[in-house]
Coordinates of C-alpha atoms and ligand atoms in Angstrom, one line a residue:
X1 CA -16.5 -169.5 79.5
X2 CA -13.7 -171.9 80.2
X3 CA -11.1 -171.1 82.6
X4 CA -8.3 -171.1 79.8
X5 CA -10.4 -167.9 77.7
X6 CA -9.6 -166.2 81.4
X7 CA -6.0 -167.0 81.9
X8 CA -5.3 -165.9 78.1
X9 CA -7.8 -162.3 78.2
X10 CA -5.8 -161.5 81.7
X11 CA -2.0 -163.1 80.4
X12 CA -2.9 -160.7 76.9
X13 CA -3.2 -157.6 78.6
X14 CA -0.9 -158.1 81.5
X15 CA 1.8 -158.7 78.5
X16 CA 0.7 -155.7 76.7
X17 CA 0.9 -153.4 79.7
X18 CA 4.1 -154.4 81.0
X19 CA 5.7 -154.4 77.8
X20 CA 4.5 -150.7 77.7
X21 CA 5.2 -149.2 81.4
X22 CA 7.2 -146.1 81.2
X23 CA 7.8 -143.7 84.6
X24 CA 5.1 -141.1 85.5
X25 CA 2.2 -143.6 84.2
X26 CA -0.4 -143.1 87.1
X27 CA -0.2 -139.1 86.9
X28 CA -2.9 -136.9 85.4
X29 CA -1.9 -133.8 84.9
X30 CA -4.9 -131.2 85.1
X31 CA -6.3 -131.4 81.3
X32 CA -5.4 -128.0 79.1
X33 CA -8.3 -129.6 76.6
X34 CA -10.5 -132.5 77.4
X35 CA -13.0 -133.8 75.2
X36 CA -16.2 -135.5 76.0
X37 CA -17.5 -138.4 73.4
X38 CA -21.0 -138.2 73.4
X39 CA -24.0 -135.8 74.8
X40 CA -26.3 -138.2 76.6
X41 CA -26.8 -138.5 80.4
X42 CA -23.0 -139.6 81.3
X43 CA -22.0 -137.0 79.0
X44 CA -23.7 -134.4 80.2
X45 CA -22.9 -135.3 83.7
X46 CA -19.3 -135.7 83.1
X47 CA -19.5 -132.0 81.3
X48 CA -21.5 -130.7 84.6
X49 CA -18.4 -131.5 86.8
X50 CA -16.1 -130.6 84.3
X51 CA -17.5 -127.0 84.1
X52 CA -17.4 -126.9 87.5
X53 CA -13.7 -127.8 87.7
X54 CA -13.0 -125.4 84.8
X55 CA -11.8 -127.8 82.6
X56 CA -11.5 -126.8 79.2
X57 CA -13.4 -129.2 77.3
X58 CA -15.7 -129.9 74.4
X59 CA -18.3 -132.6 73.9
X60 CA -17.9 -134.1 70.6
X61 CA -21.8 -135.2 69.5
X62 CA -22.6 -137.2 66.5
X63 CA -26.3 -136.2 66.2
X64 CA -28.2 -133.1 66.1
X65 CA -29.6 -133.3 69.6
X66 CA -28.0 -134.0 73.3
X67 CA -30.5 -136.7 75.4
X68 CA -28.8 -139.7 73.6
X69 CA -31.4 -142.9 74.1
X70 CA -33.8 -140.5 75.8
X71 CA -34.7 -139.4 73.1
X72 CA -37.7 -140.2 70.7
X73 CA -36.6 -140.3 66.9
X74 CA -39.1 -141.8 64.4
X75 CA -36.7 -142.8 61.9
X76 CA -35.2 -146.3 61.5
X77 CA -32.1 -147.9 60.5
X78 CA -30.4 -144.3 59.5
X79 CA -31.4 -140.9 60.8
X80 CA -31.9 -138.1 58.8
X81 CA -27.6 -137.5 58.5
X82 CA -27.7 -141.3 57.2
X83 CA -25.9 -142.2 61.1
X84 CA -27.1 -145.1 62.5
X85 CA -29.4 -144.6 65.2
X86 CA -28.4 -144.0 68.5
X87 CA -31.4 -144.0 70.6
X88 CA -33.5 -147.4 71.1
X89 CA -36.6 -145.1 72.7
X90 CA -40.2 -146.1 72.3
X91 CA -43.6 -144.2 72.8
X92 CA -45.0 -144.6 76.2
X93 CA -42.1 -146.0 77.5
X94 CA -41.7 -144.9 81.4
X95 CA -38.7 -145.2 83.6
X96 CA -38.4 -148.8 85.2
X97 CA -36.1 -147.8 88.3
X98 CA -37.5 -144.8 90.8
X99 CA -35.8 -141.2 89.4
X100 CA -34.5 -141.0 92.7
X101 CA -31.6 -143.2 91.1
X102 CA -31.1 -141.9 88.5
X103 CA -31.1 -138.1 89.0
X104 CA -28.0 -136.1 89.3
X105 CA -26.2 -134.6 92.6
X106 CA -28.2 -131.8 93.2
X107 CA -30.5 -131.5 90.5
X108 CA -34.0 -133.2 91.8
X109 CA -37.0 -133.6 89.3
X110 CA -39.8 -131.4 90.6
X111 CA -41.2 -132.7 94.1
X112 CA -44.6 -133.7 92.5
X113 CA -43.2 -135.5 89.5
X114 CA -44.0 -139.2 89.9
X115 CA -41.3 -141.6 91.1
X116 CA -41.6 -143.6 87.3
X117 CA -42.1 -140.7 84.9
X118 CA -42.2 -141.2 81.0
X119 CA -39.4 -141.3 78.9
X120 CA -39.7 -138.2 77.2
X121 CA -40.1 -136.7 80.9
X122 CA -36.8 -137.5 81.4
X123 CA -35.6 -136.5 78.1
X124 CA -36.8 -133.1 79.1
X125 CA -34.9 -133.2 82.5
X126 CA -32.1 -133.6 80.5
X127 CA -32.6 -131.0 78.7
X128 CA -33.3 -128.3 81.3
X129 CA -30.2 -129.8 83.5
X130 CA -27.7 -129.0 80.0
X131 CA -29.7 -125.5 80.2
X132 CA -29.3 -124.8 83.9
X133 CA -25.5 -125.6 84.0
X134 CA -25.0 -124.0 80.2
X135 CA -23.6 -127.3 79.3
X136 CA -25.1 -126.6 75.6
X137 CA -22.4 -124.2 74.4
X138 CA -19.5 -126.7 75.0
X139 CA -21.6 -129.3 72.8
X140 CA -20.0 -129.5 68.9
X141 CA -23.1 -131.5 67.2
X142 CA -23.1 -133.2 64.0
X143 CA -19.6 -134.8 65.0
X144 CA -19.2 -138.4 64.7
X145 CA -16.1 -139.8 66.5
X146 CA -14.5 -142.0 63.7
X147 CA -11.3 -142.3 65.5
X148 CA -9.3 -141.9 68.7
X149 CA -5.4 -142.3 68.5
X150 CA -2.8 -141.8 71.5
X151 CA -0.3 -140.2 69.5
X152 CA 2.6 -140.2 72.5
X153 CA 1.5 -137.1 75.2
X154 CA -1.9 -136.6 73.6
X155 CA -4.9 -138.6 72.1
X156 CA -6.1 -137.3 68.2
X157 CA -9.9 -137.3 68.3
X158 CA -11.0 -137.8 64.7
X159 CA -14.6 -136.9 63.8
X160 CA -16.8 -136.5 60.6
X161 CA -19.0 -133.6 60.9
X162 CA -22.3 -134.7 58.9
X163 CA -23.3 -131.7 57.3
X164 CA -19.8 -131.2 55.2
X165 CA -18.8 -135.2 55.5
X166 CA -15.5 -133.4 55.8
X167 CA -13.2 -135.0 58.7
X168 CA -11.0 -133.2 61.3
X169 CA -8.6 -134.1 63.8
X170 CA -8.3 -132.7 66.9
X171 CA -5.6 -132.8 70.0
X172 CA -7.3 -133.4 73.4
X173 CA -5.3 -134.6 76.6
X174 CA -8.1 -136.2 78.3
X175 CA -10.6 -138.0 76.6
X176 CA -14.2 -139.4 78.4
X177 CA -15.7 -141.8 76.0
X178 CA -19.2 -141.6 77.0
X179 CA -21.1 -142.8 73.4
X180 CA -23.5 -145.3 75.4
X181 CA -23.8 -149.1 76.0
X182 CA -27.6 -149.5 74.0
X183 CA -27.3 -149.2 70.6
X184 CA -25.5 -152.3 69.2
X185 CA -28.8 -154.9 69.0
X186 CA -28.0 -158.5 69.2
X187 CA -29.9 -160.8 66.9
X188 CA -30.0 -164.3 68.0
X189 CA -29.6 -166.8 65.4
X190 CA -32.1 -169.5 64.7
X191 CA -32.7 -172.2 61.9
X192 CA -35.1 -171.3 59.8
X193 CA -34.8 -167.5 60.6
X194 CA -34.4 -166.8 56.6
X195 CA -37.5 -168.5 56.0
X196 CA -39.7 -166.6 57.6
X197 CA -42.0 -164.0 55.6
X198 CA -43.1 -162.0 57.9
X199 CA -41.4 -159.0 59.7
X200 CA -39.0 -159.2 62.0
X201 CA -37.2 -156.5 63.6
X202 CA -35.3 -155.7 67.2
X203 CA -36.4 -154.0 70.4
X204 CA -33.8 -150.9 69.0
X205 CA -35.8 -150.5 66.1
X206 CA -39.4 -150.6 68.0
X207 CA -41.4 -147.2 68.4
X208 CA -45.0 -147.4 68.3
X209 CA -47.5 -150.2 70.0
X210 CA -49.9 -149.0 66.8
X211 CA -47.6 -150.6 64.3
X212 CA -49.0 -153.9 66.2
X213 CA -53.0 -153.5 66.4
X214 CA -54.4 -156.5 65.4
X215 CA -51.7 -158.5 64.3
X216 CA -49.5 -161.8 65.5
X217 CA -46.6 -160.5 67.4
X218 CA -44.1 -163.1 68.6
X219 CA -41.7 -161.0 71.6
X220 CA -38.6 -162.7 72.1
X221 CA -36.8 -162.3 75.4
X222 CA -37.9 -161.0 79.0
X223 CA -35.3 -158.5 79.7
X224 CA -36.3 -154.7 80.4
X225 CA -37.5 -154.7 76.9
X226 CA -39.4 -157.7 76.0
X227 CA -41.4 -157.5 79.6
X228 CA -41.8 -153.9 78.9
X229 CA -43.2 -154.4 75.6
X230 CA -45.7 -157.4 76.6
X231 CA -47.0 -154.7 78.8
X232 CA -47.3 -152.2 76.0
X233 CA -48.7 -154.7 73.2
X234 CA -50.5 -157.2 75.0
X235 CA -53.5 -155.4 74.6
X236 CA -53.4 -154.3 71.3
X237 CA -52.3 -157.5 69.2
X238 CA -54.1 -160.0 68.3
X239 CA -52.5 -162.6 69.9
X240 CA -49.0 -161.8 71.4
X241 CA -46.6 -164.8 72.4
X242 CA -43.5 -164.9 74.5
X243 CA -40.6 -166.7 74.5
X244 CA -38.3 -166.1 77.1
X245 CA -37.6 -168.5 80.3
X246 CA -37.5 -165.7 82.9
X247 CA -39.1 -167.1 86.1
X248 CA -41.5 -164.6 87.6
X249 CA -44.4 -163.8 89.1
X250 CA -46.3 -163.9 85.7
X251 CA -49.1 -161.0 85.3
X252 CA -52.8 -161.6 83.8
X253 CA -51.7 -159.7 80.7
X254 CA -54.8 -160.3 78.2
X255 CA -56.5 -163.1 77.0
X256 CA -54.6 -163.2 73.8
X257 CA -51.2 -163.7 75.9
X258 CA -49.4 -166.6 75.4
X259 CA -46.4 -167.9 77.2
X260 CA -43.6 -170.1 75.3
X261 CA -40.4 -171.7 75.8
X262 CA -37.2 -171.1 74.2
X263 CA -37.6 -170.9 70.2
X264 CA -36.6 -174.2 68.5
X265 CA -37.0 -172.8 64.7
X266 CA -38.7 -170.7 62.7
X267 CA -40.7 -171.5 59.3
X268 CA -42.4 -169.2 56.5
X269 CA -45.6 -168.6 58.9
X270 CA -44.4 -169.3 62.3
X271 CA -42.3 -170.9 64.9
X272 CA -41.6 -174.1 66.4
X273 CA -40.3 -174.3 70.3
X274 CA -38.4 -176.2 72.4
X275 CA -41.5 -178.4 73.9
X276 CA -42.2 -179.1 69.9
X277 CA -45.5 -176.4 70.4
X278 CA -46.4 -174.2 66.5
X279 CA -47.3 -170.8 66.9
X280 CA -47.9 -169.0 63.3
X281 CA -46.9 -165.0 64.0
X282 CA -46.9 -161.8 61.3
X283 CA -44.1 -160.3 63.3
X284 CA -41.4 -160.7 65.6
X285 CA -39.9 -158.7 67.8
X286 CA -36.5 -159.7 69.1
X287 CA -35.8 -158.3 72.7
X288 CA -32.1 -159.9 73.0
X289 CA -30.1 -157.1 74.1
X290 CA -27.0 -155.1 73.1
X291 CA -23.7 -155.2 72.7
X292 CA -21.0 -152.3 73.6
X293 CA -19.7 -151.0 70.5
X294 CA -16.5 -148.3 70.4
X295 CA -15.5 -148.4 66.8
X296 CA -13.3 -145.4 67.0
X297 CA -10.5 -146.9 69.5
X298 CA -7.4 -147.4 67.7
X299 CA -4.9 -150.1 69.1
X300 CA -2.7 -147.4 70.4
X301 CA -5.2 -146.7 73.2
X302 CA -4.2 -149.9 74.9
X303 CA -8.2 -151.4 75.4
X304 CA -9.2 -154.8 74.7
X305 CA -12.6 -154.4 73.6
X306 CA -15.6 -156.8 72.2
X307 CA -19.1 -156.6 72.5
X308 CA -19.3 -158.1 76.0
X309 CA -16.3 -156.3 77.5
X310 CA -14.1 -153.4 78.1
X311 CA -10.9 -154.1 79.6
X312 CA -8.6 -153.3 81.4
X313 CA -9.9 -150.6 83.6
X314 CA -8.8 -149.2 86.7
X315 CA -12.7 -148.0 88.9
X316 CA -14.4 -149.5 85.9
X317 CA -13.6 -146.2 84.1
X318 CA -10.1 -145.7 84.1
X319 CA -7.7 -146.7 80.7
X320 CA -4.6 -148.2 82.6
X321 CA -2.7 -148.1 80.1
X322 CA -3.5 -144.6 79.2
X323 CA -4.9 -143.3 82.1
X324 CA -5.7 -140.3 80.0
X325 CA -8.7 -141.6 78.6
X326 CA -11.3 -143.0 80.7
X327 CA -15.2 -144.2 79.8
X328 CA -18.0 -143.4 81.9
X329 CA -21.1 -145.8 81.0
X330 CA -19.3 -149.1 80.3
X331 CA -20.3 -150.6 83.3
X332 CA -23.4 -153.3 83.7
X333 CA -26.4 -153.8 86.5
X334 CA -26.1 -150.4 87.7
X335 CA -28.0 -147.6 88.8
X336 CA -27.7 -144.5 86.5
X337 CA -26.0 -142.6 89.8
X338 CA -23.2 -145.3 89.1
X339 CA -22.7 -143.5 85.3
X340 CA -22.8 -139.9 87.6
X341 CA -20.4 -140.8 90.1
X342 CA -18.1 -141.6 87.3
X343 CA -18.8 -138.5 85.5
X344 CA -17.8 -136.7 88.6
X345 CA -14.9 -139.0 89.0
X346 CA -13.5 -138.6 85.6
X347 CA -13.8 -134.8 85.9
X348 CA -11.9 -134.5 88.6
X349 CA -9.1 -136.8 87.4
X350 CA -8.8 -134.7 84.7
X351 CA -8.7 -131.4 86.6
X352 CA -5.8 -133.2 88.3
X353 CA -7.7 -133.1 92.1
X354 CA -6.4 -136.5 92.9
X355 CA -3.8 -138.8 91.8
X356 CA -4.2 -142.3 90.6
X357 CA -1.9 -145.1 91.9
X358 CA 0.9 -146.4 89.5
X359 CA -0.1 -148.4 86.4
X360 CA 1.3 -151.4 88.3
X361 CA -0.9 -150.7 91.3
X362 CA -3.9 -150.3 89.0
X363 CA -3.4 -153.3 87.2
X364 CA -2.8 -155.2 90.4
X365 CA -5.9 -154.0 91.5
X366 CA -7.6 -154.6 88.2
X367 CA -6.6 -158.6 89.2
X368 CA -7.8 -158.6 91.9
X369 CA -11.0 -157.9 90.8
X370 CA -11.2 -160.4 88.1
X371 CA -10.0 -163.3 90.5
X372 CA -13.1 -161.6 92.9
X373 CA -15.5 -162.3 89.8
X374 CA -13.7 -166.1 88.9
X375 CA -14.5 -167.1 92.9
X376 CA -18.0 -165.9 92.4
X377 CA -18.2 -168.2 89.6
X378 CA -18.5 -165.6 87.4
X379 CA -16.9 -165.2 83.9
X380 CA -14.9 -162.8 81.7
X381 CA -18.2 -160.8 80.1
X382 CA -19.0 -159.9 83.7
X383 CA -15.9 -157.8 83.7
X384 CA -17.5 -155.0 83.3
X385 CA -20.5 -155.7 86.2
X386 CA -20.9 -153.7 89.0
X387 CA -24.3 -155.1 90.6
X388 CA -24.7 -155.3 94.1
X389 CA -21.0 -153.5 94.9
X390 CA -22.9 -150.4 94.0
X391 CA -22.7 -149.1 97.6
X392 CA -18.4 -150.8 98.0
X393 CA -17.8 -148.7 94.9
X394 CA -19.5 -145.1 95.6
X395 CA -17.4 -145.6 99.2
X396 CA -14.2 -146.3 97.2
X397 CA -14.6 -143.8 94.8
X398 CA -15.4 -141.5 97.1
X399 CA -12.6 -142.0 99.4
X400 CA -10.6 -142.2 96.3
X401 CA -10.8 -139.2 94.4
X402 CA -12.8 -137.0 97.2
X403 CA -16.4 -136.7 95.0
X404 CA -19.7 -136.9 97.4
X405 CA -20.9 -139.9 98.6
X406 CA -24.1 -141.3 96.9
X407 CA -25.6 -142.7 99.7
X408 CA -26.3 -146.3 100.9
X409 CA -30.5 -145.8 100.5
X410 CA -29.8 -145.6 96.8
X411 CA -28.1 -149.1 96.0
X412 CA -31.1 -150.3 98.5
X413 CA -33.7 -148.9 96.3
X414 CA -32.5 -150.2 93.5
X415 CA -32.1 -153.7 94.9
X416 CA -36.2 -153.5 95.8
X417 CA -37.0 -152.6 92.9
X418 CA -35.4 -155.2 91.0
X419 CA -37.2 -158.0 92.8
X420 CA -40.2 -156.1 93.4
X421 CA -40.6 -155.5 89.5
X422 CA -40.7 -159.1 88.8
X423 CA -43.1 -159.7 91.7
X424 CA -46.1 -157.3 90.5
X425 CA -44.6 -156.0 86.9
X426 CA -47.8 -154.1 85.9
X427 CA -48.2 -151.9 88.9
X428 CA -44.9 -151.6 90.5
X429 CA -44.4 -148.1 88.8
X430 CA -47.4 -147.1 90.6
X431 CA -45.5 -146.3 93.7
X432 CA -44.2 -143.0 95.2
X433 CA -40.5 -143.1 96.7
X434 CA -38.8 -140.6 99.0
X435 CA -35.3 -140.7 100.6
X436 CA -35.7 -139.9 104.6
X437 CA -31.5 -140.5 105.4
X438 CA -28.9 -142.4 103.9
X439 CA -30.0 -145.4 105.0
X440 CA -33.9 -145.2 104.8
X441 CA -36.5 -144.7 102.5
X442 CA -40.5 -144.4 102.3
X443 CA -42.5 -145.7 99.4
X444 CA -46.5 -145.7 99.4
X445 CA -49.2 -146.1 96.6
X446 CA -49.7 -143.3 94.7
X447 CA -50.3 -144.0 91.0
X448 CA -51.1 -140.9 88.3
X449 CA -53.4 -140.9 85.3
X450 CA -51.6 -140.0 81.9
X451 CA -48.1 -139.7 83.2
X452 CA -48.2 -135.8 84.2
X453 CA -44.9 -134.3 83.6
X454 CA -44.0 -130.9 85.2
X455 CA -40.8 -130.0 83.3
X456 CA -41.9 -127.8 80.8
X457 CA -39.2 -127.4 77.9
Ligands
FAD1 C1 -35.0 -148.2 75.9 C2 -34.1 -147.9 77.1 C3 -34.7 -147.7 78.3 C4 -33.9 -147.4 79.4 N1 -34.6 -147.2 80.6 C5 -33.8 -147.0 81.7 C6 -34.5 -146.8 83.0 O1 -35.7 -146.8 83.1 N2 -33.7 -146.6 84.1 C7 -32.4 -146.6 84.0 O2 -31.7 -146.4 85.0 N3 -31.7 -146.8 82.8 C8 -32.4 -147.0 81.7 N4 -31.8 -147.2 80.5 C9 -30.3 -147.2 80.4 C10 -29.8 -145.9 79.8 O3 -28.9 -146.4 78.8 C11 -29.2 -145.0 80.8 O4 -30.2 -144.5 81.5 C12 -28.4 -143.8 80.2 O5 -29.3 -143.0 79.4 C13 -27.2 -144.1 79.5 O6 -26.6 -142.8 79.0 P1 -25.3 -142.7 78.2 O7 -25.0 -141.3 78.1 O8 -24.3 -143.6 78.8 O9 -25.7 -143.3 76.8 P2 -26.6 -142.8 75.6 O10 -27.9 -142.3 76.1 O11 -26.7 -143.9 74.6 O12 -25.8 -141.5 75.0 C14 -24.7 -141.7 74.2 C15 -24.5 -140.5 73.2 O13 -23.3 -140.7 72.5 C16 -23.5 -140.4 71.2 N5 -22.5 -141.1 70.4 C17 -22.4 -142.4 70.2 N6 -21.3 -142.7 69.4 C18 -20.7 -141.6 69.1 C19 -19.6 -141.2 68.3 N7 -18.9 -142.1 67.7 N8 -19.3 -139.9 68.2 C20 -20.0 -138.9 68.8 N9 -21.1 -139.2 69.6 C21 -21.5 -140.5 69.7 C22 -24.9 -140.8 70.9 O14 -25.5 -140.1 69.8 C23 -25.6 -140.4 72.2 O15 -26.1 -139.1 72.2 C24 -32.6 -147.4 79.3 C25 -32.0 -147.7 78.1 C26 -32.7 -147.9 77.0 C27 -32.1 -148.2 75.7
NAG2 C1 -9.6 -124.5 75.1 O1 -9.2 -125.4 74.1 C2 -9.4 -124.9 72.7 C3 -9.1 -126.0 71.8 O2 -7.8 -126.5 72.0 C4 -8.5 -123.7 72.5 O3 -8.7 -123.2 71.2 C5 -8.8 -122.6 73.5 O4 -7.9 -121.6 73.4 C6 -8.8 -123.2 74.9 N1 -9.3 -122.2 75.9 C7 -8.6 -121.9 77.0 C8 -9.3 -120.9 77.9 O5 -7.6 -122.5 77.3
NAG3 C1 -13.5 -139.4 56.3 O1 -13.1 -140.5 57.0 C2 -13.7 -141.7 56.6 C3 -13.2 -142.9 57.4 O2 -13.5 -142.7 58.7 C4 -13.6 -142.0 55.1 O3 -14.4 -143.1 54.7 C5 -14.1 -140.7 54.3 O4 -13.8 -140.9 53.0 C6 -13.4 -139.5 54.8 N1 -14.0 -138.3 54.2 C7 -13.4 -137.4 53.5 C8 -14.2 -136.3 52.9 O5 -12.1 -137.5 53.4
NAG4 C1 -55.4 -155.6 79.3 O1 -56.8 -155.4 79.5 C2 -57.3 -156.2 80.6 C3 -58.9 -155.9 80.6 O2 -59.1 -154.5 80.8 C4 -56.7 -155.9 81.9 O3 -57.2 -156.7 82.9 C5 -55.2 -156.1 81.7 O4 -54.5 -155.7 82.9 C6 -54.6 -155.3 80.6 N1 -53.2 -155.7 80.3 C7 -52.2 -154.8 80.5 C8 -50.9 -155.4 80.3 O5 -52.4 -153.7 80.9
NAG5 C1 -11.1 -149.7 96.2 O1 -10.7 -150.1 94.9 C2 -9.4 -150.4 94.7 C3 -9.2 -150.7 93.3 O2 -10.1 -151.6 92.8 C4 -8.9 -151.6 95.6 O3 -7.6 -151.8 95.5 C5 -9.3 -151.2 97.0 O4 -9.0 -152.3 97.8 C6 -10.7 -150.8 97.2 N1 -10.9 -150.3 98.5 C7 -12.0 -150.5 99.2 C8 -12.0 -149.8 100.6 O5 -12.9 -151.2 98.8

């Protein structure tokens, strides 16, 4: 992105925030009613501290179910209210970072559950942590945030409840937009694309490897999901080829596996790549990755928002303008304790146990963090990245606003695991972890046949 997109994103909002400062900004006062956008694992966790602050709140839910992408749904395009779906989970999945990082603050799976348990393992985790902190009964389902307003000393919180279609409006003083960051696929754009005949759908809509037996199956991308799903399919297609231009340590994935450039263009039967190489293909799967989506934020909220970016906030959660409203999930590259930490943050901004600095002082240090990112070369979509500052961020946070410190072992475990993934992708889930301190960790060979999972829910 040229420099001048920067200088006009960062000029934008500085002229939109100063236009609006009024005394007072920075202060939270403890919430009388916050409300909770979404029920999936920043949700929940946001609700868990919440509770325990004794915050009134509600979570507002658009579906029938809490778990958000956790959890399997068979249906595609719509569910069965006619929302769109929510949840991009697939059968067989399994977790590709260990659970110790992505667990919450003293809630551990059971000992003997494998470091990389299934999806729907963790689905049911979910479910017994909303049971043991009795985070159900402050969950309203069937309510699908259409629109949030700040309407001057409190936000209106618009929602559709699916069963009547009838819409309400409600008066929260804190809101925690946590509706999710994977459920916006992007489709690439190619010539030819119309042309094709055969079926082409994205990673979001993929369930079931059987849906593949014996066919042509062209995977596009080498993300979480296309490398995943070479895994899961390379045995069962016929023939399964994969563009991407990830460079890794390559797996022996089957015979029928076959490794391709970028695409160049599709025709009726097939597609053409970059090194002029035909491959004809029944289906394609497009693994290209989402985009943030929040619909429901009117202008009035003061948040400059696209598909690549949420800006500007204040601990990559908090809405300077209005610091009222604050999202937990927004942020990329990060652990799932990241998305915790901020729950518990969040909470206990709006219980009023610390106080932010003034809107100037947030902004300022909003700034500084985009100059950080422009002298690491990096550009305005990585606004929203958190990375390798992991550990910088848990310390500040925690110093901040007083939460616990997620220790240093964590962000390290994470880091291994990313590189080690790439390095031996079919069996790196085949590894136990344990935490010994805050700075150490053991990890040995230990794998499990058919994915036992203890929880039982
Ligand atoms: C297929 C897949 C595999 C993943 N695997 C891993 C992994 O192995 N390890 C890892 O660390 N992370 C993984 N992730 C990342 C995952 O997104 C996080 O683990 C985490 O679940 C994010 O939770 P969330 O609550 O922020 O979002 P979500 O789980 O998406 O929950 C958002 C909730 O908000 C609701 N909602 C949305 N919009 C509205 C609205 N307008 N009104 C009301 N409710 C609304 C949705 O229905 C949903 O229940 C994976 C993601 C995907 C998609
Ligand atoms: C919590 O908020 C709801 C909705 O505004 C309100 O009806 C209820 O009285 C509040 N409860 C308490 C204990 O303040
Ligand atoms: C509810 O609001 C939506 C806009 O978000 C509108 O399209 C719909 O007609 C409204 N429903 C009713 C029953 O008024
Ligand atoms: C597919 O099967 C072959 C032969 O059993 C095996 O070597 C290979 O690892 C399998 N591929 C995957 C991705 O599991
Ligand atoms: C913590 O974050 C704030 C806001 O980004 C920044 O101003 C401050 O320098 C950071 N402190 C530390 C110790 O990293």
């Amino acid at each position: 992105m040229a420099n001048g997109q920067w200088s006009c994103a960062v000029l934008l909002c500085f002229l939109t925030l100063t236009l609006e400062v009024r005394d007072g900004f920075g202060m939270v006062k403890p919430a009388s009613r916050a409300c909770i956008i979404g029920a999936g694992y920043s949700g929940l966790g946001t609700a868990r501290f919440m509770k325990e602050h004794g915050v009134n709140f509600t979570v507002f839910e658009a579906t029938r179910y809490l778990g958000g992408t956790w959890r399997f749904d068979p249906h595609v395009g719509t569910d069965e209210d006619g929302l769109p779906m929510f949840t991009s989970m697939y059968k067989n999945l399994r977790i590709n970072t260990p659970r110790l990082t992505m667990e919450y603050t003293g809630f551990p799976f059971p000992e003997e559950t494998q470091s990389y348990p299934t999806g729907e393992c963790f689905y049911k985790y979910l479910k017994l942590f909303a049971k043991q902190f009795d985070l159900v009964q402050h969950i309203q389902f069937r309510s699908l945030v259409t629109s949030i307003k700040w309407a001057d000393d409190h936000w209106d919180v618009t929602y559709m409840k699916t069963d009547t279609k009838m819409n309400h409006t409600e008066q929260c003083d804190f809101v925690a937009v946590a509706s999710g960051e994977f459920s916006s696929p992007v489709w690439p754009k190619f010539d030819g694309q119309e042309t094709f005949k055969g079926k082409m759908i994205h990673s979001h809509d993929y369930k079931d490897p059987e849906d593949y037996r014996n066919r042509r199956v062209l995977i596009v991308g080498a993300g979480p999901s296309g490398l995943d799903l070479a895994i899961h399919l390379s045995n069962v297609t016929a023939k399964l080829v994969h563009s991407h231009h990830l460079r890794y340590n390559q797996p022996f994935f089957s015979d029928t596996y076959v490794k391709k450039p970028d695409i160049k263009m599709f025709t009726s039967n097939g597609v053409i790549f970059q090194d002029g190489s035909f491959e004809e293909v029944d289906d394609v799967i497009f693994c290209t990755g989402y985009d943030f989506t929040h619909p429901f934020l009117d202008k009035s909220v003061g948040i400059t928002a696209s598909g690549k970016f949420v800006l500007p906030l204040y601990q990559h959660t908090v809405n300077i303008r209005h610091p009222t409203l604050a999202f937990v999930g927004v942020s990329k590259k990060i652990l799932n304790k990241v998305l915790e930490a901020q729950g518990e943050y969040v909470a206990a901004l709006a219980a009023g146990k610390f106080e932010l600095p003034s809107q100037e002082a947030m902004l300022k240090a909003w700034l500084t963090h985009v100059r950080a990112l422009k002298a690491k070369g990096m550009r305005l979509v990585d606004v929203n990245t958190i990375d390798n500052d992991a550990d910088n961020y848990f310390a500040n946070i925690t110093e901040e606003a007083g939460i616990y410190r997620r220790p240093p072992v964590l962000s390290d475990i994470r880091v291994f695991n990313a590189r080690y993934r790439l390095e031996d992708l079919l069996n790196y889930r085949d590894f136990d972890y344990q935490i010994v301190d805050d700075h150490n960790y053991k990890r040995w060979y230990n794998p499990r046949k058919g994915n036992p999972c203890p929880i039982d829910i």
